Amino acid sequence: KFDVFTTRPDTIFGATFMVLAPEHPLVTKITSAAQKQAVADYVDQSSRRSDLDRKAATEKTGVFTGAYAINPLSKEKTPIWIADYVLMDYGTGAIMAVPGHDERDFEFAKKFELPIVRVLESDSDLPFTGEGKLINSGFLNGLMKTEGITKAVDHVVKENLGSRKIQYKLRDWLFSRQRYWGEPIPIVHMPDGTLKVLPEDELPLTLPEVADYQPTEKGEPPLARVPDFINYSGGGRRDADTMPGSAGSSWYFLRYTDPTNSKAPFDFEAQKYWMPVDLYVGGSEHTVGHLLYSRFWNKVLFDCGLVTHDEPFQKLAHQGVIMGTDGQRMSKSRGNVVNPDDVRAEYGADAARVYISFLGPFDKDKPWDTKGIDGVRRFLERIWRLTFNENGAAIAEDCNIPEELERTLHKTIKKVSEDIETMNFNTAISAMMILVNDIYKANIRPRSIIKILAQLVMPFAPHFAEEVWHGVGGEGYVSLATWPTYSPELTVDDKVEMGVQVNGKMRGSIQVALDTSEADAITLAKEINSVANALDSMALAKVIYKPGKILNLIVK
């Protein structure tokens, strides 16, 4: 028997395997003879990785112990694995894995071909982590999450199979560094062994000026060699350590609201105006690292009435990693490092910036391909040739805009505006490429459209956009110009492709206007050979017509 910790006891019937942290004391006791070497090797490998690395890892690793456990509710025999995505200091260092409804467990199960059971009702693909009625769950069937958790825990407690527990994600933090540069710690060690917190009238505690930043001969921090600082009245001694850099990273965003204030960390009204942070972009390791402590600090300040917001960040986005051309992380040892300075020198900073945004979804890892940047540079060059001739003279002109090109423009403004908000930068750039293609097809150099195009491309290629902006007569900086707007009616196609069915079976499609009448739609449909053949010698009994969507002819 061993204890596992779970925040979702309602999904216990979906637990198809168990996972122990590599450091779990049971690992050596339950591992079978056949698996001993493989387990020992994996434990050794995991011991060389930090908790932060283990939590941030995208690829799941693990090894089977050769042992099994009985699920106390389903009575199913489940294999016990060890994996380093389970940490010893979280819960009990052991989890019940529910791959149908947990992303990490799902990835692990798929990699090692372990069974996956759906216990939450949903039409969504697995893993499904939303709300749903419990299924395949015995006495919990039909219950929703909250009621299911309560009933599962009540049953476990009643049958003496487990107990309730509160588990905090915030863990103790090593909060000192043996260096000079850092916030001094406002604690005094008194002769009787007690610790004295500095009173408010002795704050802020500032670093003394020092000539030597090196540790003492005894290995003490640099502040230990400053008697006037270290020695405190009454025989006390200040702490010679300073706070880590993470201390500043727990509240720097508040300082940004009032960076020149010499009397306070920040002005109350300034933080009220600027906070909370709209968007925080960082690697996934930040989520389980300093962002947890940033939230803790902010909540303490909120409870003290010093800030007006309970949460410091409104939205968090993780960026993917630009991989080497071989699809692996860039490293000198692999010899796959791409020097951005070389790319900038050959293609320009803006082309490099646009290409990185165009490589793929913002949050996904993407392999670098130097050949691909040529296409992006050609895209920018095509815009340039619409604006300037080979001598650098402006050649854009005022001209009539074809209706179809006008529609493409408004669709592009809408698409780019929405995609930037959702950080789908690659598809925003694709939309601009389509617009440029259509401009060339129209064989014109429309100043009004190029001017808007300069605004749309500005977030990705600011220097390039500024040149184009002024080339078409834009005033001031393009980055300060009002963002273009679109007409909703021009983003909807006049004609759409509509499917034609006969007795519910798809027979083809027709191009129709949104206001095409039923009679005209039927006439167009009969021109399709497959439809005409299906109607041959048959009587039309009923017509199901949804303009612009579907035409279904029911015949007998």
XYZ file of C-alpha atoms in Angstrom:
556
model
C 0.000 0.000 0.000
C 1.085 3.584 -0.624
C -0.571 6.992 -0.498
C -1.228 9.164 -3.531
C -2.334 12.784 -3.616
C -4.937 13.978 -6.122
C -6.977 17.123 -6.647
C -9.526 15.119 -8.673
C -10.699 12.133 -6.634
C -13.849 12.096 -8.778
C -11.782 10.709 -11.693
C -10.279 7.792 -9.755
C -12.086 5.237 -11.940
C -10.035 6.603 -14.851
C -6.692 5.909 -13.136
C -5.014 3.333 -15.376
C -1.496 3.496 -13.918
C 0.367 4.914 -10.923
C 3.501 7.055 -10.984
C 6.101 7.484 -8.243
C 8.724 10.209 -8.096
C 12.209 8.750 -8.711
C 13.155 9.688 -5.124
C 10.183 7.862 -3.575
C 11.356 5.424 -0.863
C 9.145 2.663 -2.276
C 10.968 2.596 -5.605
C 13.768 0.298 -4.460
C 11.392 -1.891 -2.438
C 8.815 -2.691 -5.122
C 10.988 -2.823 -8.248
C 11.140 -6.307 -9.754
C 14.464 -8.035 -10.335
C 14.061 -7.737 -14.095
C 13.606 -3.959 -13.878
C 16.230 -3.135 -11.223
C 18.954 -1.950 -13.601
C 16.618 0.122 -15.777
C 15.089 1.749 -12.700
C 18.497 2.421 -11.118
C 19.714 4.073 -14.320
C 16.610 6.246 -14.530
C 16.817 7.312 -10.876
C 20.448 8.311 -11.408
C 19.555 10.257 -14.541
C 16.710 12.090 -12.781
C 18.910 13.025 -9.825
C 20.981 15.192 -12.154
C 18.001 17.399 -13.054
C 16.521 20.222 -10.989
C 12.850 20.339 -10.041
C 12.507 23.347 -12.330
C 13.898 21.436 -15.308
C 11.667 18.488 -14.556
C 8.518 20.598 -14.373
C 9.336 22.522 -17.529
C 10.259 19.449 -19.616
C 8.020 18.925 -22.644
C 9.003 15.314 -23.352
C 7.848 12.728 -20.842
C 10.302 10.077 -19.647
C 9.860 7.154 -17.287
C 10.385 3.466 -16.585
C 8.162 0.592 -15.413
C 8.962 -0.819 -11.964
C 7.572 -4.250 -12.714
C 5.109 -3.857 -9.823
C 1.339 -3.358 -9.760
C -1.189 -1.743 -7.433
C -4.917 -2.302 -6.982
C -7.151 0.720 -7.577
C -9.154 0.830 -4.306
C -12.408 1.823 -6.038
C -12.321 0.150 -9.453
C -10.371 -2.858 -8.103
C -8.381 -2.814 -11.367
C -4.754 -3.968 -11.390
C -2.656 -0.968 -12.442
C 1.078 -0.834 -13.304
C 3.401 1.326 -11.196
C 5.840 3.513 -13.117
C 8.401 6.063 -12.032
C 8.706 9.366 -13.886
C 10.398 12.642 -13.117
C 7.350 14.775 -13.892
C 6.187 13.678 -10.436
C 8.034 15.524 -7.661
C 8.731 14.129 -4.217
C 7.901 17.378 -2.433
C 4.436 17.693 -3.978
C 1.722 15.712 -2.228
C 3.068 12.298 -1.355
C 5.460 11.955 -4.278
C 3.018 9.537 -5.900
C 0.055 10.107 -8.206
C -2.796 8.179 -9.722
C -2.511 8.834 -13.464
C -5.765 9.627 -15.272
C -4.620 10.000 -18.888
C -8.095 10.642 -20.244
C -8.358 13.891 -18.317
C -4.850 15.129 -17.529
C -2.512 16.449 -20.218
C 0.733 15.231 -18.640
C -0.681 11.785 -17.907
C -2.093 11.638 -21.446
C 1.297 12.419 -23.019
C 2.934 9.780 -20.818
C 0.296 7.146 -21.637
C 0.534 7.788 -25.377
C 4.328 7.525 -25.324
C 4.399 4.268 -23.356
C 1.181 2.822 -24.863
C -0.703 2.659 -21.569
C -4.519 2.340 -21.416
C -6.652 5.489 -21.521
C -10.199 5.511 -20.125
C -12.737 8.317 -20.516
C -14.614 9.006 -17.278
C -15.965 12.490 -18.104
C -18.723 12.767 -20.694
C -17.750 15.019 -23.605
C -17.637 15.137 -27.404
C -14.133 16.590 -27.207
C -10.983 14.658 -28.003
C -8.930 13.368 -25.102
C -7.444 14.589 -22.906
C -10.612 16.399 -21.822
C -9.961 18.630 -18.806
C -13.230 20.551 -18.733
C -16.535 19.975 -16.963
C -18.612 16.899 -17.732
C -20.789 14.214 -16.197
C -18.952 11.245 -14.766
C -19.213 8.007 -16.762
C -17.581 4.590 -16.388
C -17.252 5.487 -12.713
C -19.443 3.112 -10.747
C -21.366 4.850 -7.960
C -20.175 8.264 -9.225
C -21.870 7.973 -12.629
C -24.002 10.964 -13.590
C -22.434 13.370 -11.088
C -20.690 16.632 -11.989
C -17.228 17.596 -10.739
C -17.997 19.234 -7.377
C -20.554 16.649 -6.294
C -18.356 13.840 -7.605
C -15.341 15.026 -5.595
C -17.418 15.288 -2.420
C -18.968 11.845 -2.828
C -15.640 10.202 -3.744
C -13.865 11.709 -0.723
C -16.751 10.815 1.595
C -16.560 7.213 0.387
C -12.767 7.055 0.751
C -12.917 8.465 4.289
C -15.818 6.209 5.305
C -14.051 3.078 4.048
C -10.781 4.180 5.698
C -9.051 4.300 2.316
C -7.717 7.846 2.639
C -8.288 11.337 3.989
C -8.706 14.959 2.946
C -5.585 17.116 2.561
C -4.758 20.679 1.535
C -1.656 20.930 -0.656
C -0.024 24.285 -1.396
C 1.882 24.791 -4.647
C 4.063 27.507 -3.136
C 7.122 25.902 -1.567
C 9.875 27.205 0.710
C 12.306 29.458 -1.087
C 16.039 29.765 -0.469
C 16.008 33.514 0.068
C 19.615 34.562 0.568
C 22.796 34.932 -1.443
C 26.377 35.350 -0.255
C 27.083 38.408 -2.360
C 27.040 42.178 -2.065
C 24.608 43.075 -4.812
C 21.101 42.491 -3.498
C 18.584 43.885 -1.058
C 19.981 43.699 2.527
C 17.858 41.552 4.825
C 16.114 43.647 7.552
C 16.705 41.056 10.280
C 19.070 41.362 13.266
C 20.509 38.328 15.067
C 20.471 39.202 18.790
C 22.949 37.769 21.370
C 20.229 35.683 23.043
C 19.533 33.875 19.778
C 16.329 35.738 18.945
C 15.687 37.481 15.657
C 14.673 41.119 15.591
C 12.709 42.525 12.657
C 13.736 46.116 11.961
C 11.054 48.638 12.945
C 9.503 50.738 10.194
C 11.398 53.879 11.225
C 14.694 52.077 10.405
C 13.561 51.195 6.884
C 14.541 51.141 4.128
C 17.761 49.318 4.942
C 20.240 50.288 2.229
C 23.539 48.801 1.156
C 26.664 50.525 2.474
C 29.329 51.757 0.097
C 32.141 49.203 -0.091
C 35.524 49.148 -1.777
C 35.791 45.361 -1.995
C 33.034 43.103 -3.317
C 34.926 39.882 -2.620
C 34.040 37.450 0.207
C 36.150 37.617 3.367
C 39.115 35.323 4.013
C 36.754 33.144 6.055
C 34.372 32.816 3.118
C 31.814 35.201 4.598
C 29.715 37.479 2.345
C 31.205 40.902 1.420
C 28.976 42.752 3.921
C 30.717 40.928 6.779
C 33.774 43.145 6.254
C 31.743 46.351 6.934
C 31.629 46.698 10.781
C 29.398 49.794 10.765
C 26.784 47.860 8.862
C 27.059 44.434 10.457
C 27.205 45.519 14.107
C 23.866 46.577 15.558
C 23.141 48.363 18.841
C 22.621 46.092 21.816
C 25.136 43.529 20.610
C 23.075 42.425 17.666
C 24.488 41.495 14.279
C 22.860 42.077 10.930
C 22.596 39.304 8.388
C 25.544 39.506 5.986
C 23.613 37.776 3.207
C 21.478 39.707 0.744
C 18.241 38.814 -0.994
C 18.420 36.916 -4.313
C 17.645 38.448 -7.687
C 14.295 36.700 -7.475
C 13.263 39.166 -4.777
C 13.263 41.987 -7.292
C 11.537 39.822 -9.890
C 8.666 39.362 -7.456
C 7.585 42.994 -7.697
C 9.521 44.751 -10.487
C 6.316 45.206 -12.493
C 5.016 47.463 -9.722
C 8.163 49.579 -9.857
C 7.644 50.000 -13.601
C 4.482 51.976 -12.814
C 6.547 54.664 -11.039
C 10.264 54.105 -11.795
C 11.638 57.493 -10.713
C 9.990 57.661 -7.287
C 12.730 58.215 -4.672
C 10.380 58.289 -1.672
C 8.425 55.062 -2.115
C 8.585 51.834 -4.133
C 5.663 53.156 -6.188
C 2.833 55.638 -5.940
C -0.559 54.178 -5.019
C -2.387 56.061 -7.772
C 0.247 55.100 -10.353
C -0.153 51.378 -9.705
C -3.932 51.817 -9.660
C -3.761 53.325 -13.151
C -1.279 50.904 -14.757
C -1.841 47.556 -13.082
C -2.502 44.708 -13.566
C -0.095 43.590 -16.293
C -2.065 42.920 -19.490
C 0.187 40.208 -20.880
C 3.189 38.332 -19.491
C 5.256 36.409 -22.032
C 7.720 33.831 -20.759
C 8.753 30.207 -20.869
C 6.651 27.583 -19.113
C 9.289 27.336 -16.375
C 8.238 30.813 -15.197
C 4.791 29.501 -14.277
C 6.176 27.216 -11.603
C 9.036 29.543 -10.698
C 9.113 33.224 -9.901
C 5.549 33.902 -11.093
C 4.226 31.923 -8.127
C 6.190 34.149 -5.772
C 5.207 37.282 -7.706
C 1.584 36.372 -7.118
C 2.295 35.690 -3.439
C 4.022 39.048 -2.947
C 1.226 40.837 -4.773
C -1.441 39.142 -2.666
C 0.380 40.152 0.530
C 0.537 43.755 -0.702
C -3.143 43.544 -1.624
C -4.050 42.295 1.856
C -2.026 45.194 3.291
C -3.990 47.653 1.153
C -0.898 48.775 -0.773
C -2.141 47.673 -4.206
C -5.615 47.620 -5.715
C -5.450 44.329 -7.610
C -5.494 40.796 -6.216
C -3.729 39.242 -9.226
C -0.727 40.935 -10.903
C -1.080 39.363 -14.373
C -4.197 39.169 -16.527
C -2.822 36.788 -19.144
C 0.206 34.515 -19.443
C 1.566 33.281 -22.779
C 4.382 30.785 -23.303
C 6.552 31.242 -26.369
C 7.894 28.267 -28.267
C 11.596 27.677 -28.839
C 13.359 28.204 -32.164
C 15.073 24.862 -32.686
C 18.104 24.056 -34.799
C 17.765 22.991 -38.431
C 17.954 19.395 -37.187
C 14.866 19.894 -35.008
C 16.870 19.784 -31.759
C 17.535 22.555 -29.271
C 20.388 24.756 -30.377
C 23.636 24.119 -28.530
C 27.316 24.562 -29.273
C 27.949 20.896 -28.568
C 25.519 19.875 -31.331
C 26.932 22.447 -33.714
C 23.446 23.577 -34.725
C 23.507 27.142 -33.385
C 22.232 29.855 -35.746
C 23.796 33.233 -34.928
C 21.093 35.931 -35.172
C 23.767 38.526 -35.967
C 24.642 36.584 -39.118
C 20.970 36.426 -40.115
C 20.558 40.151 -39.491
C 23.666 40.978 -41.503
C 22.477 38.990 -44.529
C 18.721 39.565 -44.483
C 18.121 42.545 -42.199
C 16.584 42.698 -38.733
C 13.029 43.173 -40.007
C 13.136 40.175 -42.348
C 14.456 38.050 -39.474
C 11.730 39.342 -37.166
C 8.955 38.648 -39.693
C 10.314 35.172 -40.407
C 10.453 34.199 -36.741
C 6.814 35.302 -36.400
C 5.888 33.420 -39.592
C 7.577 30.112 -38.685
C 4.551 28.692 -36.899
C 2.224 29.074 -33.894
C 3.667 31.355 -31.217
C 3.508 28.743 -28.454
C 5.040 25.855 -30.432
C 8.681 24.876 -30.896
C 9.774 25.498 -34.491
C 12.859 24.332 -36.434
C 14.906 27.070 -38.093
C 15.224 26.882 -41.873
C 17.402 29.569 -43.426
C 15.908 28.822 -46.856
C 12.494 29.863 -45.569
C 13.611 33.396 -44.772
C 14.136 34.020 -48.493
C 10.374 33.813 -49.012
C 9.739 36.337 -46.254
C 12.324 38.712 -47.692
C 10.631 38.433 -51.119
C 7.321 39.338 -49.455
C 8.845 42.535 -48.037
C 10.597 43.299 -51.336
C 7.274 43.038 -53.184
C 5.766 45.660 -50.868
C 8.846 47.815 -51.438
C 8.476 47.579 -55.241
C 4.859 48.705 -54.943
C 6.115 51.810 -53.136
C 9.440 52.730 -54.744
C 11.180 52.253 -58.083
C 14.748 51.030 -58.491
C 16.010 54.579 -57.926
C 14.172 54.930 -54.625
C 11.540 57.325 -55.956
C 7.990 56.953 -54.637
C 5.694 55.475 -57.298
C 2.473 54.611 -55.430
C -0.551 56.396 -56.873
C -4.125 57.351 -56.170
C -6.346 55.075 -58.227
C -9.678 53.304 -58.318
C -9.763 50.141 -56.228
C -11.502 47.080 -57.730
C -14.336 45.811 -55.539
C -12.726 42.418 -54.946
C -9.447 44.022 -53.863
C -11.361 46.330 -51.518
C -12.958 43.267 -49.938
C -9.581 41.557 -49.588
C -8.227 44.671 -47.863
C -11.006 44.733 -45.265
C -10.728 40.979 -44.686
C -6.987 41.441 -44.158
C -7.448 44.273 -41.653
C -9.921 42.109 -39.727
C -7.723 39.005 -39.864
C -4.492 40.765 -38.845
C -6.221 42.695 -36.041
C -7.781 39.558 -34.574
C -4.689 37.382 -35.021
C -2.402 39.877 -33.301
C -4.776 39.938 -30.318
C -4.713 36.126 -30.121
C -0.954 35.978 -30.877
C -1.483 34.018 -34.107
C 1.252 35.993 -35.806
C 1.982 33.434 -38.519
C -1.549 33.548 -39.916
C -1.606 37.354 -39.698
C 1.452 37.471 -41.962
C -0.140 34.922 -44.319
C -3.153 37.220 -44.686
C -0.882 40.133 -45.648
C 0.866 37.952 -48.225
C -2.515 37.190 -49.814
C -3.315 40.911 -49.957
C 0.010 41.674 -51.666
C -0.636 38.910 -54.220
C -4.050 40.392 -55.020
C -2.570 43.891 -55.433
C -0.146 42.529 -58.025
C -2.971 40.682 -59.801
C -4.865 43.972 -60.065
C -1.733 45.512 -61.651
C -2.006 48.763 -59.677
C -0.022 50.556 -56.960
C -2.808 51.898 -54.742
C -1.422 54.452 -52.297
C -4.369 54.061 -49.895
C -3.940 50.280 -49.581
C -0.138 50.400 -49.321
C -0.501 52.967 -46.548
C -2.720 50.578 -44.578
C -0.383 47.682 -45.391
C 2.487 49.647 -43.823
C 0.443 49.896 -40.621
C -0.424 46.196 -40.623
C 3.169 45.073 -41.162
C 4.562 47.579 -38.635
C 4.348 45.290 -35.533
C 6.493 42.733 -37.371
C 8.829 44.957 -39.438
C 8.862 48.411 -37.797
C 11.851 49.921 -39.628
C 10.681 48.684 -43.016
C 7.121 49.858 -42.340
C 8.336 53.350 -41.453
C 10.071 53.695 -44.829
C 6.992 52.503 -46.722
C 4.723 54.731 -44.618
C 6.647 57.850 -45.571
C 6.939 56.625 -49.167
C 3.154 56.845 -49.519
C 2.843 60.188 -47.743
C 2.141 59.041 -44.196
C 2.485 61.739 -41.535
C 4.423 61.299 -38.296
C 5.460 57.825 -37.171
C 3.543 54.817 -38.446
C 3.777 53.307 -34.954
C 1.749 56.253 -33.611
C -0.860 56.266 -36.375
C -4.417 55.172 -35.582
C -4.826 51.473 -36.306
C -6.915 50.884 -39.461
C -10.529 49.759 -39.154
C -12.610 47.557 -41.431
C -16.212 47.554 -42.615
C -17.880 44.316 -41.430
C -20.091 44.148 -44.516
C -16.992 44.046 -46.724
C -15.531 41.067 -44.867
C -18.438 38.825 -45.909
C -18.269 37.266 -49.371
C -21.013 38.138 -51.852
C -20.828 34.596 -53.116
C -20.202 31.408 -51.220
C -19.759 27.773 -52.139
C -22.841 25.839 -51.032
C -23.201 22.081 -50.869
C -25.963 20.286 -52.787
C -27.424 17.048 -51.430
C -29.935 14.594 -52.828
C -31.714 12.640 -50.091
C -29.013 13.752 -47.675
C -26.106 12.528 -49.804
C -23.627 15.144 -51.027
C -23.672 15.398 -54.825
C -21.657 18.544 -55.458
C -21.539 22.272 -54.795
C -22.557 25.552 -56.439
C -21.434 29.173 -56.196
C -24.356 31.299 -55.001
C -25.004 34.782 -53.671
C -26.189 34.930 -50.070
C -29.593 36.194 -51.229
C -30.072 33.582 -53.974
C -33.677 32.374 -54.046
C -34.598 28.730 -53.566
C -35.804 28.420 -57.158
C -32.569 29.848 -58.579
C -30.504 27.587 -56.321
C -32.393 24.518 -57.588
C -31.857 25.613 -61.190
C -28.102 25.938 -60.601
C -28.008 22.593 -58.794
C -29.644 20.778 -61.712
C -26.728 21.840 -63.910
C -24.464 19.503 -61.910
C -24.329 16.132 -63.703
C -24.355 14.076 -60.508
C -27.424 15.971 -59.272
C -29.200 15.680 -62.611
C -28.558 11.923 -62.699
C -29.868 11.494 -59.141
C -33.057 13.414 -60.039
C -33.654 11.496 -63.270
C -37.118 9.858 -63.280
C -37.612 10.892 -59.658
C -40.242 13.203 -58.200
C -39.127 16.133 -56.044
C -40.958 15.640 -52.745
C -39.340 18.251 -50.507
C -36.668 20.952 -50.544
C -34.517 21.868 -47.553
C -32.798 25.162 -48.299
C -30.607 27.194 -45.969
C -29.273 30.139 -48.011
C -25.520 30.074 -48.338
C -25.230 26.842 -46.336
C -26.983 23.807 -47.861
C -29.519 22.694 -50.462
C -31.000 19.237 -49.867
C -33.393 17.838 -52.479
C -35.648 15.049 -51.195
C -36.888 12.851 -54.052
C -39.049 9.749 -54.401
